[in-house]
Short mmCIF file of C-alpha atoms in Angstrom, two decimals:
data_model
loop_
_atom_site.label_atom_id
_atom_site.label_comp_id
_atom_site.label_asym_id
_atom_site.label_seq_id
_atom_site.Cartn_x
_atom_site.Cartn_y
_atom_site.Cartn_z
CA MET T 1460 52.51 10.79 124.11
CA ALA T 1461 53.58 7.96 126.28
CA ALA T 1462 50.24 7.88 127.91
CA GLY T 1463 48.62 6.97 124.61
CA GLY T 1464 47.69 3.39 123.90
CA GLY T 1465 50.27 2.93 121.14
CA GLY T 1466 53.34 4.09 123.10
CA ARG T 1467 53.21 1.85 126.18
CA THR T 1468 55.67 -0.98 126.65
CA LEU T 1469 54.89 -4.28 128.36
CA GLN T 1470 56.08 -2.94 131.70
CA ASN T 1471 53.30 -0.34 131.50
CA THR T 1472 50.65 -2.73 130.11
CA PRO T 1473 48.04 -4.33 132.41
CA THR T 1474 48.73 -7.98 133.06
CA TRP T 1475 45.16 -8.95 132.19
CA ALA T 1476 45.56 -7.39 128.71
CA LEU T 1477 48.87 -9.16 128.15
CA ALA T 1478 47.50 -12.50 129.34
CA THR T 1479 44.34 -12.17 127.22
CA VAL T 1480 46.22 -11.41 124.01
CA CYS T 1481 48.73 -14.17 124.74
CA PHE T 1482 45.94 -16.69 125.38
CA VAL T 1483 44.12 -15.81 122.14
CA PHE T 1484 47.25 -16.17 120.01
CA ILE T 1485 48.27 -19.44 121.64
CA PHE T 1486 44.74 -20.86 121.33
CA ILE T 1487 44.45 -19.95 117.64
CA SER T 1488 47.89 -21.37 116.84
CA ILE T 1489 47.24 -24.66 118.64
CA PHE T 1490 43.78 -24.93 117.06
CA ILE T 1491 45.19 -24.49 113.53
CA GLU T 1492 47.97 -26.98 114.24
CA HIS T 1493 45.40 -29.49 115.54
CA LEU T 1494 43.26 -29.05 112.42
CA ILE T 1495 46.28 -29.72 110.20
CA HIS T 1496 47.10 -32.80 112.29
CA LEU T 1497 43.53 -34.11 111.99
CA LEU T 1498 43.59 -33.54 108.24
CA SER T 1499 46.90 -35.39 107.90
CA THR T 1500 45.59 -38.28 110.01
CA TRP T 1501 42.42 -38.56 107.94
CA LEU T 1502 44.35 -38.51 104.66
CA LYS T 1503 46.76 -41.14 105.93
CA ARG T 1504 43.95 -43.37 107.18
CA ASN T 1505 42.15 -43.16 103.83
CA ARG T 1506 45.39 -43.72 101.89
CA LYS T 1507 45.31 -40.32 100.18
CA THR T 1508 49.05 -40.37 99.75
CA ALA T 1509 49.32 -37.50 97.27
CA PHE T 1510 47.14 -35.14 99.33
CA PHE T 1511 49.02 -36.17 102.48
CA GLU T 1512 52.28 -35.18 100.84
CA ALA T 1513 50.66 -31.90 99.75
CA VAL T 1514 49.78 -31.16 103.37
CA GLU T 1515 53.38 -31.91 104.32
CA LYS T 1516 54.47 -29.43 101.65
CA LEU T 1517 52.12 -26.86 103.19
CA LYS T 1518 53.79 -27.47 106.54
CA SER T 1519 57.19 -26.75 105.02
CA VAL T 1520 55.84 -23.51 103.52
CA LEU T 1521 54.49 -22.48 106.92
CA ILE T 1522 57.86 -23.27 108.50
CA VAL T 1523 59.62 -21.03 105.97
CA LEU T 1524 57.12 -18.26 106.69
CA GLY T 1525 57.72 -18.68 110.39
CA PHE T 1526 61.47 -18.33 109.96
CA MET T 1527 60.99 -15.25 107.78
CA SER T 1528 58.73 -13.65 110.34
CA LEU T 1529 61.12 -14.51 113.16
CA ILE T 1530 64.14 -13.08 111.35
CA LEU T 1531 62.31 -9.88 110.43
CA THR T 1532 61.08 -9.44 114.00
CA VAL T 1533 64.47 -10.03 115.61
CA THR T 1534 66.51 -7.93 113.17
CA GLN T 1535 64.06 -5.08 112.45
CA ARG T 1536 65.66 -2.72 114.97
CA SER T 1537 69.15 -3.31 113.57
CA ILE T 1538 67.98 -3.00 109.96
CA SER T 1539 66.14 0.24 110.67
CA LYS T 1540 69.39 1.76 112.00
CA ILE T 1541 71.20 1.20 108.69
CA CYS T 1542 71.56 4.70 107.24
CA ILE T 1543 71.83 5.63 103.56
CA PRO T 1544 72.19 9.04 101.86
CA THR T 1545 68.95 10.92 101.39
CA LYS T 1546 69.45 11.22 97.62
CA VAL T 1547 69.72 7.42 97.35
CA ALA T 1548 66.62 6.99 99.55
CA ASP T 1549 64.63 9.21 97.16
CA THR T 1550 65.32 7.04 94.08
CA MET T 1551 63.04 4.32 92.64
CA LEU T 1552 60.10 5.14 94.89
CA PRO T 1553 56.75 3.36 94.35
CA CYS T 1554 54.88 6.59 95.16
CA LEU T 1555 55.77 10.24 94.61
CA GLN T 1556 56.54 12.31 97.67
CA SER T 1557 54.53 15.37 98.62
CA PRO T 1558 56.05 18.73 97.57
CA GLU T 1559 56.68 19.76 101.18
CA ILE T 1560 58.72 16.69 101.99
CA LYS T 1561 60.61 16.93 98.69
CA THR T 1562 61.53 20.61 99.31
CA THR T 1563 62.67 20.15 102.89
CA ARG T 1564 64.73 17.10 101.97
CA ALA T 1565 66.37 19.01 99.15
CA LEU T 1566 67.36 21.70 101.69
CA GLY T 1567 68.60 19.07 104.12
CA TYR T 1568 66.36 20.19 106.99
CA HIS T 1569 63.54 17.68 106.89
CA GLU T 1570 65.25 14.92 108.81
CA GLN T 1571 66.72 17.45 111.25
CA PHE T 1572 63.31 18.97 111.99
CA LEU T 1573 61.80 15.56 112.49
CA TRP T 1574 64.62 14.59 114.82
CA THR T 1575 64.33 17.82 116.85
CA ASP T 1576 60.56 17.47 117.28
CA SER T 1577 60.85 13.82 118.18
CA LEU T 1578 63.61 14.52 120.69
CA ARG T 1579 61.52 17.24 122.34
CA GLU T 1580 58.58 14.82 122.59
CA ARG T 1581 60.75 12.13 124.12
CA ARG T 1582 61.99 14.53 126.74
CA LEU T 1583 58.37 15.17 127.72
CA ALA T 1584 57.54 11.44 127.65
CA SER T 1585 60.32 9.58 129.38
CA ASP T 1586 58.64 6.17 129.15
CA GLU T 1587 58.37 6.00 125.32
CA PRO T 1588 60.07 2.87 123.88
CA VAL T 1589 63.70 3.21 122.90
CA SER T 1590 63.11 1.34 119.63
CA ALA T 1591 61.33 4.39 118.21
CA THR T 1592 64.63 6.29 118.04
CA SER T 1593 65.87 4.46 114.94
CA ASN T 1594 64.72 7.24 112.60
CA ASP T 1595 66.32 9.84 114.91
CA HIS T 1596 69.57 7.86 114.68
CA CYS T 1597 69.78 8.42 110.91
CA GLY T 1598 68.11 11.84 110.99
CA SER T 1599 70.80 13.22 113.28
CA LYS T 1600 73.34 12.38 110.58
CA GLY T 1601 71.33 14.02 107.81
CA MET T 1602 70.60 10.58 106.30
CA SER T 1603 67.61 8.26 105.91
CA SER T 1604 66.92 4.81 107.28
CA LEU T 1605 67.29 1.90 104.84
CA ILE T 1606 63.82 0.71 105.82
CA SER T 1607 61.80 1.66 108.88
CA GLN T 1608 60.39 -0.72 111.45
CA ASP T 1609 56.89 0.01 110.18
CA GLY T 1610 58.05 -0.91 106.68
CA LEU T 1611 59.47 -4.21 107.95
CA ASN T 1612 56.19 -5.01 109.69
CA GLN T 1613 54.27 -4.27 106.48
CA LEU T 1614 56.71 -6.48 104.53
CA ASN T 1615 56.10 -9.28 107.00
CA ILE T 1616 52.34 -8.99 106.42
CA PHE T 1617 52.82 -8.97 102.63
CA ILE T 1618 54.81 -12.23 102.70
CA PHE T 1619 52.06 -13.86 104.77
CA VAL T 1620 49.31 -12.62 102.41
CA LEU T 1621 51.26 -13.87 99.38
CA ALA T 1622 51.68 -17.38 100.81
CA VAL T 1623 47.99 -17.58 101.75
CA MET T 1624 46.90 -16.44 98.28
CA GLN T 1625 49.18 -19.02 96.66
CA ILE T 1626 47.59 -21.83 98.69
CA VAL T 1627 44.06 -20.55 98.09
CA TYR T 1628 44.62 -20.21 94.33
CA CYS T 1629 46.04 -23.73 94.01
CA VAL T 1630 43.19 -25.30 96.00
CA LEU T 1631 40.58 -23.30 94.09
CA THR T 1632 42.09 -24.20 90.71
CA MET T 1633 42.22 -27.89 91.58
CA ALA T 1634 38.65 -27.90 92.90
CA LEU T 1635 37.19 -26.10 89.87
CA GLY T 1636 39.18 -28.25 87.46
CA ARG T 1637 37.99 -31.48 89.04
CA ALA T 1638 34.43 -30.18 88.99
CA LYS T 1639 34.79 -29.58 85.24
CA MET T 1640 36.13 -33.13 84.76
CA LYS T 1641 33.21 -34.81 86.51
CA GLN T 1642 31.56 -35.52 83.16
CA TRP T 1643 34.50 -37.77 82.31
CA LYS T 1644 33.07 -40.38 84.70
CA ALA T 1645 30.10 -40.89 82.39
CA TRP T 1646 32.45 -41.21 79.41
CA GLU T 1647 34.49 -43.80 81.28
CA ARG T 1648 31.39 -45.82 82.15
CA GLU T 1649 30.38 -45.74 78.50
CA THR T 1650 33.51 -47.69 77.56
CA GLN T 1651 32.08 -50.68 79.44
CA THR T 1652 28.80 -50.74 77.49
CA VAL T 1653 27.99 -53.14 74.68
CA GLU T 1654 27.23 -50.26 72.32
CA TYR T 1655 30.73 -48.85 72.70
CA LEU T 1656 32.38 -52.23 72.21
CA ALA T 1657 30.27 -52.85 69.10
CA ALA T 1658 31.02 -49.43 67.64
CA ASN T 1659 34.76 -49.99 68.17
CA ASP T 1660 34.90 -53.61 67.07
CA PRO T 1661 38.56 -54.41 66.16
CA ASN T 1662 37.33 -56.43 63.19
CA ARG T 1663 35.63 -53.39 61.69
CA PHE T 1664 37.52 -51.48 59.00
CA ARG T 1665 37.04 -47.75 58.40
CA LEU T 1666 38.65 -44.97 56.47
CA THR T 1667 40.71 -42.76 58.77
CA ARG T 1668 39.27 -39.55 57.40
CA ASP T 1669 35.75 -40.78 58.18
CA THR T 1670 36.35 -41.16 61.91
CA THR T 1671 34.98 -38.50 64.23
CA PHE T 1672 38.43 -37.85 65.69
CA ALA T 1673 39.98 -37.19 62.30
CA ARG T 1674 37.12 -35.01 61.11
CA ARG T 1675 37.35 -32.89 64.25
CA HIS T 1676 41.07 -32.10 63.91
CA THR T 1677 41.82 -32.44 60.18
CA SER T 1678 38.79 -30.76 58.64
CA CYS T 1679 40.88 -27.63 57.94
CA THR T 1680 43.10 -28.86 55.09
CA SER T 1681 44.89 -25.52 54.80
CA CYS T 1682 46.00 -25.77 58.46
CA THR T 1683 47.98 -28.95 57.94
CA GLY T 1684 50.84 -27.41 56.03
CA THR T 1685 51.36 -24.25 58.09
CA ALA T 1686 52.17 -24.29 61.79
CA PHE T 1687 50.88 -20.74 62.22
CA LEU T 1688 47.44 -21.64 60.86
CA LEU T 1689 47.32 -24.79 62.98
CA TRP T 1690 48.17 -22.83 66.15
CA THR T 1691 45.63 -20.16 65.26
CA LYS T 1692 42.92 -22.78 64.89
CA CYS T 1693 43.91 -24.46 68.18
CA PHE T 1694 44.00 -21.10 69.96
CA PHE T 1695 40.34 -20.42 69.24
CA GLN T 1696 39.30 -24.06 69.56
CA GLN T 1697 40.36 -24.22 73.22
CA PHE T 1698 37.55 -21.84 74.17
CA PHE T 1699 34.85 -24.06 72.66
CA ASN T 1700 34.61 -27.54 74.17
CA SER T 1701 38.31 -27.81 74.96
CA VAL T 1702 38.07 -31.52 75.81
CA ALA T 1703 35.56 -33.28 73.62
CA LYS T 1704 34.21 -36.76 74.23
CA VAL T 1705 35.85 -38.15 71.10
CA ASP T 1706 39.23 -36.76 72.23
CA TYR T 1707 38.91 -38.40 75.62
CA LEU T 1708 37.94 -41.80 74.21
CA THR T 1709 40.63 -41.73 71.50
CA LEU T 1710 43.43 -40.71 73.86
CA ARG T 1711 42.23 -43.31 76.36
CA HIS T 1712 42.43 -46.00 73.68
CA GLY T 1713 45.94 -44.91 72.73
CA PHE T 1714 47.13 -44.82 76.33
CA VAL T 1715 45.73 -48.23 77.27
CA SER T 1716 47.05 -49.84 74.08
CA ALA T 1717 50.54 -48.41 74.64
CA HIS T 1718 50.99 -49.11 78.33
CA LEU T 1719 48.66 -51.95 79.35
CA SER T 1720 48.05 -55.49 78.23
CA SER T 1721 44.94 -56.51 76.35
CA THR T 1722 43.59 -58.36 79.38
CA ASN T 1723 43.43 -55.08 81.38
CA TYR T 1724 41.91 -53.03 78.56
CA ASN T 1725 38.30 -53.14 79.72
CA SER T 1726 38.99 -53.19 83.46
CA PHE T 1727 41.30 -50.14 83.51
CA ASN T 1728 39.68 -46.91 84.72
CA PHE T 1729 41.37 -44.09 82.83
CA GLN T 1730 39.40 -41.39 84.63
CA ASN T 1731 40.59 -42.58 88.05
CA TYR T 1732 44.12 -42.69 86.72
CA ILE T 1733 43.90 -39.04 85.62
CA GLN T 1734 42.46 -38.06 88.98
CA ARG T 1735 45.32 -39.75 90.84
CA SER T 1736 47.81 -38.07 88.53
CA LEU T 1737 46.34 -34.66 89.36
CA GLU T 1738 46.54 -35.43 93.05
CA ASP T 1739 50.19 -36.35 92.55
CA ASP T 1740 50.81 -33.05 90.75
CA PHE T 1741 48.98 -31.01 93.38
CA LYS T 1742 51.75 -31.51 95.92
CA VAL T 1743 54.14 -29.85 93.45
CA VAL T 1744 51.91 -26.91 92.58
CA VAL T 1745 51.01 -26.00 96.16
CA GLY T 1746 54.60 -25.29 97.20
CA ILE T 1747 56.71 -22.15 96.79
CA SER T 1748 60.18 -22.82 95.42
CA PRO T 1749 63.26 -20.65 96.13
CA PHE T 1750 63.16 -19.36 92.56
CA MET T 1751 59.62 -18.10 93.15
CA TRP T 1752 60.79 -16.10 96.15
CA PHE T 1753 63.49 -14.64 93.91
CA VAL T 1754 60.78 -13.64 91.42
CA VAL T 1755 58.99 -11.83 94.26
CA VAL T 1756 62.17 -9.85 94.93
CA ILE T 1757 62.38 -8.87 91.24
CA PHE T 1758 58.74 -7.75 91.22
CA LEU T 1759 59.26 -5.63 94.32
CA LEU T 1760 62.34 -4.08 92.71
CA VAL T 1761 60.57 -2.91 89.55
CA ASP T 1762 57.57 -1.43 91.37
CA VAL T 1763 58.68 2.12 90.54
CA HIS T 1764 56.28 5.01 90.08
CA GLY T 1765 55.66 5.68 86.41
CA TRP T 1766 56.90 2.34 85.14
CA ASN T 1767 53.51 0.59 85.52
CA ALA T 1768 55.44 -2.66 85.85
CA TYR T 1769 52.64 -4.51 87.61
CA LEU T 1770 50.26 -3.70 84.78
CA TRP T 1771 52.54 -5.44 82.28
CA VAL T 1772 53.31 -8.25 84.70
CA SER T 1773 49.59 -9.00 85.00
CA PHE T 1774 49.52 -9.94 81.30
CA ILE T 1775 52.22 -12.61 81.73
CA PRO T 1776 50.03 -15.24 83.48
CA LEU T 1777 47.27 -14.80 80.90
CA THR T 1778 49.75 -15.16 78.05
CA ILE T 1779 51.24 -18.34 79.52
CA VAL T 1780 47.83 -19.91 80.16
CA LEU T 1781 46.63 -19.23 76.61
CA ALA T 1782 49.91 -20.50 75.16
CA LEU T 1783 49.66 -23.70 77.21
CA GLY T 1784 46.07 -24.33 76.09
CA THR T 1785 47.03 -23.75 72.46
CA LYS T 1786 50.02 -26.07 72.72
CA LEU T 1787 48.00 -28.88 74.29
CA LYS T 1788 45.31 -28.58 71.62
CA ALA T 1789 48.03 -28.56 68.95
CA ILE T 1790 49.42 -31.82 70.35
CA VAL T 1791 46.06 -33.53 69.90
CA ALA T 1792 45.76 -32.08 66.37
CA ARG T 1793 49.26 -33.29 65.46
CA MET T 1794 48.41 -36.79 66.64
CA ALA T 1795 45.31 -36.75 64.44
CA HIS T 1796 47.36 -35.58 61.43
CA GLN T 1797 50.01 -38.23 62.02
CA LEU T 1798 47.32 -40.91 62.21
CA GLN T 1799 45.81 -39.80 58.93
CA ASP T 1800 49.20 -39.57 57.20
CA GLU T 1801 50.30 -43.03 58.31
CA HIS T 1802 47.07 -44.99 57.88
CA ASP T 1803 44.40 -44.57 55.28
CA VAL T 1804 42.37 -47.44 56.74
CA ILE T 1805 42.14 -48.38 60.40
CA ARG T 1806 40.68 -51.28 62.37
CA GLY T 1807 38.41 -50.47 65.28
CA SER T 1808 39.12 -47.21 67.10
CA PRO T 1809 41.74 -44.68 65.93
CA LEU T 1810 45.03 -45.59 67.60
CA VAL T 1811 47.26 -42.63 68.47
CA GLN T 1812 50.87 -43.09 69.56
CA PRO T 1813 51.98 -41.37 72.82
CA ASN T 1814 55.39 -39.74 72.49
CA ASP T 1815 57.46 -37.23 74.48
CA ASN T 1816 58.51 -35.55 71.23
CA LEU T 1817 55.11 -33.91 71.06
CA PHE T 1818 55.91 -31.68 74.06
CA TRP T 1819 58.26 -28.73 74.57
CA PHE T 1820 61.84 -29.89 75.18
CA ASN T 1821 60.52 -33.49 75.05
CA ARG T 1822 59.35 -33.04 78.65
CA PRO T 1823 55.64 -33.32 79.51
CA LYS T 1824 56.45 -32.18 83.06
CA PHE T 1825 57.57 -28.80 81.72
CA VAL T 1826 53.89 -28.00 81.23
CA LEU T 1827 53.34 -28.50 84.96
CA THR T 1828 56.26 -26.17 85.72
CA LEU T 1829 54.75 -23.40 83.59
CA LEU T 1830 51.36 -23.97 85.18
CA HIS T 1831 52.92 -23.75 88.63
CA TYR T 1832 54.61 -20.41 87.94
CA THR T 1833 51.48 -19.06 86.29
CA LEU T 1834 49.40 -19.74 89.39
CA PHE T 1835 52.08 -18.18 91.57
CA MET T 1836 52.29 -15.00 89.50
CA ASN T 1837 48.52 -14.71 89.51
CA ALA T 1838 48.48 -15.20 93.27
CA PHE T 1839 51.11 -12.46 93.56
CA GLU T 1840 48.91 -10.07 91.59
CA MET T 1841 45.85 -10.63 93.76
CA GLY T 1842 47.88 -10.80 96.95
CA PHE T 1843 49.54 -7.46 96.22
CA VAL T 1844 46.19 -5.76 95.56
CA VAL T 1845 44.75 -7.18 98.79
CA TRP T 1846 47.82 -6.18 100.79
CA VAL T 1847 47.92 -2.60 99.45
CA THR T 1848 44.23 -2.10 100.11
CA TRP T 1849 44.56 -3.56 103.60
CA GLN T 1850 47.63 -1.53 104.59
CA TYR T 1851 47.10 1.83 102.89
CA GLY T 1852 43.41 1.98 102.06
CA ILE T 1853 41.55 2.55 98.82
CA LYS T 1854 42.78 6.15 98.53
CA SER T 1855 46.50 5.40 98.58
CA CYS T 1856 48.88 6.29 95.77
CA TYR T 1857 48.63 2.70 94.50
CA HIS T 1858 44.95 3.31 93.72
CA LYS T 1859 45.22 6.70 92.09
CA ARG T 1860 44.69 5.19 88.65
CA LYS T 1861 41.59 3.11 89.17
CA ALA T 1862 41.63 1.83 85.59
CA ILE T 1863 44.92 0.01 86.14
CA ILE T 1864 43.61 -1.65 89.30
CA ILE T 1865 40.44 -2.78 87.53
CA ILE T 1866 42.43 -4.18 84.61
CA ARG T 1867 44.72 -6.12 86.94
CA VAL T 1868 41.83 -7.62 88.91
CA VAL T 1869 39.91 -8.55 85.74
CA LEU T 1870 43.01 -10.21 84.25
CA ALA T 1871 43.58 -12.16 87.47
CA VAL T 1872 40.01 -13.46 87.41
CA MET T 1873 40.30 -14.36 83.71
CA VAL T 1874 43.48 -16.32 84.39
CA GLN T 1875 41.82 -18.19 87.24
CA VAL T 1876 38.77 -19.17 85.19
CA THR T 1877 40.78 -20.07 82.08
CA CYS T 1878 43.29 -22.12 84.04
CA SER T 1879 40.61 -24.02 85.96
CA TYR T 1880 38.11 -24.77 83.19
CA ILE T 1881 40.31 -24.94 80.08
CA THR T 1882 44.01 -25.43 80.75
CA LEU T 1883 43.87 -27.83 83.70
CA PRO T 1884 41.52 -30.39 82.05
CA LEU T 1885 43.62 -30.23 78.87
CA TYR T 1886 46.79 -30.70 80.89
CA ALA T 1887 45.33 -33.64 82.83
CA LEU T 1888 44.37 -35.47 79.63
CA VAL T 1889 47.03 -34.56 77.06
CA THR T 1890 50.09 -34.96 79.31
CA GLN T 1891 49.21 -38.66 79.63
CA MET T 1892 50.35 -38.96 76.02
CA GLY T 1893 54.00 -39.01 77.01
CA SER T 1894 56.27 -41.98 76.47
CA THR T 1895 56.47 -42.87 80.15
CA PHE T 1896 53.86 -44.40 82.42
CA LYS T 1897 53.19 -42.35 85.55
CA ARG T 1898 53.60 -44.17 88.83
CA ALA T 1899 50.21 -42.89 89.98
CA ALA T 1900 48.55 -45.59 87.87
CA LEU T 1901 50.50 -48.28 89.67
CA GLU T 1902 49.53 -47.09 93.13
CA GLU T 1903 45.98 -48.43 93.03
CA GLN T 1904 46.98 -51.79 91.56
CA THR T 1905 49.84 -52.09 94.04
CA SER T 1906 47.55 -51.05 96.86
CA ASN T 1907 45.01 -53.73 95.92
CA VAL T 1908 47.70 -56.41 95.84
CA ILE T 1909 49.05 -55.28 99.20
CA LYS T 1910 45.55 -55.23 100.70
CA GLN T 1911 44.92 -58.80 99.53
CA ARG T 1912 48.31 -59.90 100.83
CA HIS T 1913 47.77 -58.25 104.22
CA SER T 1914 44.29 -59.75 104.47
CA GLY T 1915 45.70 -63.21 103.80
CA VAL T 1916 48.50 -62.74 106.31
CA ARG T 1917 46.10 -61.56 109.01
CA GLN T 1918 43.79 -64.51 108.39
CA LYS T 1919 46.72 -66.92 108.51
CA ARG T 1920 47.99 -65.42 111.76
CA LYS T 1921 44.55 -65.68 113.35
CA THR T 1922 44.34 -69.36 112.36
CA GLN T 1923 47.82 -70.04 113.71
CA GLN T 1924 47.00 -68.24 116.96
CA ARG T 1925 43.85 -70.30 117.49
CA GLU T 1926 45.67 -73.57 116.80
CA ARG T 1927 48.55 -72.56 119.08
CA THR T 1928 46.14 -71.63 121.87
CA SER T 1929 44.15 -74.86 121.60
CA GLN T 1930 47.30 -77.01 121.53
CA SER T 1931 48.78 -75.14 124.47
CA ASN T 1932 45.62 -75.67 126.52
CA SER T 1933 45.51 -79.40 125.72
CA SER T 1934 49.19 -79.81 126.55
CA HIS T 1935 48.73 -77.98 129.85
CA GLU T 1936 45.81 -80.25 130.78
CA ASN T 1937 47.85 -83.38 129.94
CA SER T 1938 50.74 -82.13 132.04
CA LEU T 1939 48.50 -81.44 135.00
CA THR T 1940 47.04 -84.95 134.68
CA ILE T 1941 50.52 -86.53 134.72
CA TRP T 1942 51.56 -84.46 137.73
CA SER T 1943 48.37 -85.40 139.60
CA GLY T 1944 48.91 -89.10 138.86
CA ASN T 1945 52.49 -89.00 140.09
CA ARG T 1946 51.40 -87.39 143.33
CA THR T 1947 48.78 -90.07 143.89
CA LEU T 1948 51.22 -92.93 143.30
CA SER T 1949 54.02 -91.48 145.38
CA SER T 1950 51.87 -90.31 148.34
CA PRO T 1951 49.78 -93.11 149.90
CA ASP T 1952 49.45 -91.03 153.06
CA PHE T 1953 46.23 -89.06 152.92
CA ALA T 1954 47.65 -86.51 155.36
CA SER T 1955 50.00 -85.27 152.69
CA HIS T 1956 47.08 -84.14 150.53
CA ASN T 1957 47.13 -80.66 152.02
CA GLN T 1958 50.90 -80.21 151.67
CA ALA T 1959 52.40 -77.84 149.09
CA PRO T 1960 54.20 -79.44 146.14
CA SER T 1961 57.94 -79.89 146.61
CA LEU T 1962 60.64 -78.36 144.47
CA GLY T 1963 61.21 -81.68 142.73
CA ASP T 1964 57.55 -81.87 141.76
CA ILE T 1965 57.64 -78.36 140.30
CA VAL T 1966 60.81 -79.12 138.33
CA SER T 1967 59.31 -82.36 137.08
CA VAL T 1968 56.17 -80.65 135.88
CA ALA T 1969 58.16 -77.80 134.33
CA SER T 1970 60.35 -80.24 132.43
CA LYS T 1971 57.32 -82.04 131.11
CA ILE T 1972 55.72 -78.76 130.06
CA GLU T 1973 58.93 -77.78 128.31
CA ILE T 1974 59.07 -81.10 126.52
CA THR T 1975 55.51 -80.57 125.39
CA GLU T 1976 56.34 -77.10 124.04
CA ILE T 1977 59.39 -78.42 122.21
CA ASP T 1978 57.07 -80.59 120.16
CA HIS T 1979 56.01 -77.45 118.21
CA PRO T 1980 57.78 -77.67 114.86
CA ASP T 1981 57.84 -73.90 114.30
CA GLU T 1982 57.84 -71.12 116.83
CA HIS T 1983 55.83 -68.86 114.61
CA GLY T 1984 53.81 -71.47 112.80
CA PRO T 1985 50.91 -73.64 113.87
CA ALA T 1986 51.72 -76.72 115.99
CA VAL T 1987 51.15 -80.04 114.23
CA PHE T 1988 50.53 -83.07 116.47
CA THR T 1989 50.49 -86.65 115.33
CA PRO T 1990 49.08 -89.65 117.19
CA ASP T 1991 52.64 -90.65 118.07
CA ASP T 1992 53.21 -87.29 119.78
CA SER T 1993 50.13 -87.58 121.95
CA THR T 1994 51.13 -91.10 122.94
CA ASN T 1995 54.58 -89.96 124.00
CA THR T 1996 53.15 -87.03 125.90
CA ASN T 1997 50.86 -89.15 127.97
CA GLY T 1998 53.74 -91.44 128.86
#
């Protein structure tokens, strides 16, 4: 048995095999780290602050995964030697045991037989690793191991798969959502046209009920008095043109009027502001919080055969996504109803009032929290299916009921599509209707001011440097002229022409150079010379 490929230790492994495997792992790790470093450098150079912080969050997730893997690897031998009674080990199993194993365990012989056979094999193969005796350690006591070393290795792989699926789902959701919102660029450009300005002339009076925004959301008169009917209408409306052009333009008008001055009304790009806000939110969604890891523990706990817990859990992300879409549509409808109730006649475009009271718990960010946990639960569903198929194959006990697996995969895909094409665009637009002004909108304006300031400072420094250099050169030439004249007057002997300057001459010249440099009014500023200064310098 020891001669087999799986039982050899490193002392019985060829050095070329060990070196090859080591080189491949080191090369792949360094290559991935270099790619992350290049990505961070590119984002920092292009001032993609939000995405740069998202990459930093990814690094923290990878660090946590590294610590988990390290702890599991170091402690797996000790954990596998923790023994528990066999009756306790046979409770809350994810898969049913075979009848043979169940009968022998009930008689108390199964572990003993396994231990005897293993001991006999180890006597025949003296070079088998000692770590494989952990099951024999508990079997000799008529007990079972808390979790085997193979189980710990499989758990390590599952944690890695889960983290990768979480990152992939977040990136995919953000990419699909932004692709859906590309048409908003054309709507934003339309606000700069003469036709739009003429159609929304502030001197034009209209009945509120005749506006397109009011007709879209208040056409159902029976829905205004009952919250259930309003939510029912919004639930179905989210599947058909969830973000209409009139909703975008009306909410843009309300946002700009509430948070910006009239001078910035036409120059403000609302679509860019939404895009920067999504980038700012992406660094939150891509991470895995401690509470999410606790949720993973709960899901692993309830994975008991016969409970079908994962089937019911797969409906939770879909329920949350549909509820979020309905709530966001209801917020827009409520704003339309409030506008119609408060004003029978309006001037120009319909003016909605952003308010935190429209959201759950008066917190627009709570929507992002729900969206974050929804993506994580969906990633857990797909990650678990991938991990089970990878580790145990398609014919394992997890895949005995193919209908359940198909339902779970279909629900996961539905959640991904719904979240990307319906919920995320609604979230990006409607959550701007809070009472506060997100800092993402200030970043571009602040960045432009800083760029202009830095450009002016660089230009000023270049000018000062040129003036300082030219003045220094002229002062040095004047000093050399004075020193040359003094030598000529004080040395009538032509034989002294080839002699080196004395110490007094050097000190004299140095003092004159120092006096010339003192004439600079500011050490860091440009030197300013007047005619009087040049006269004094020349003596």
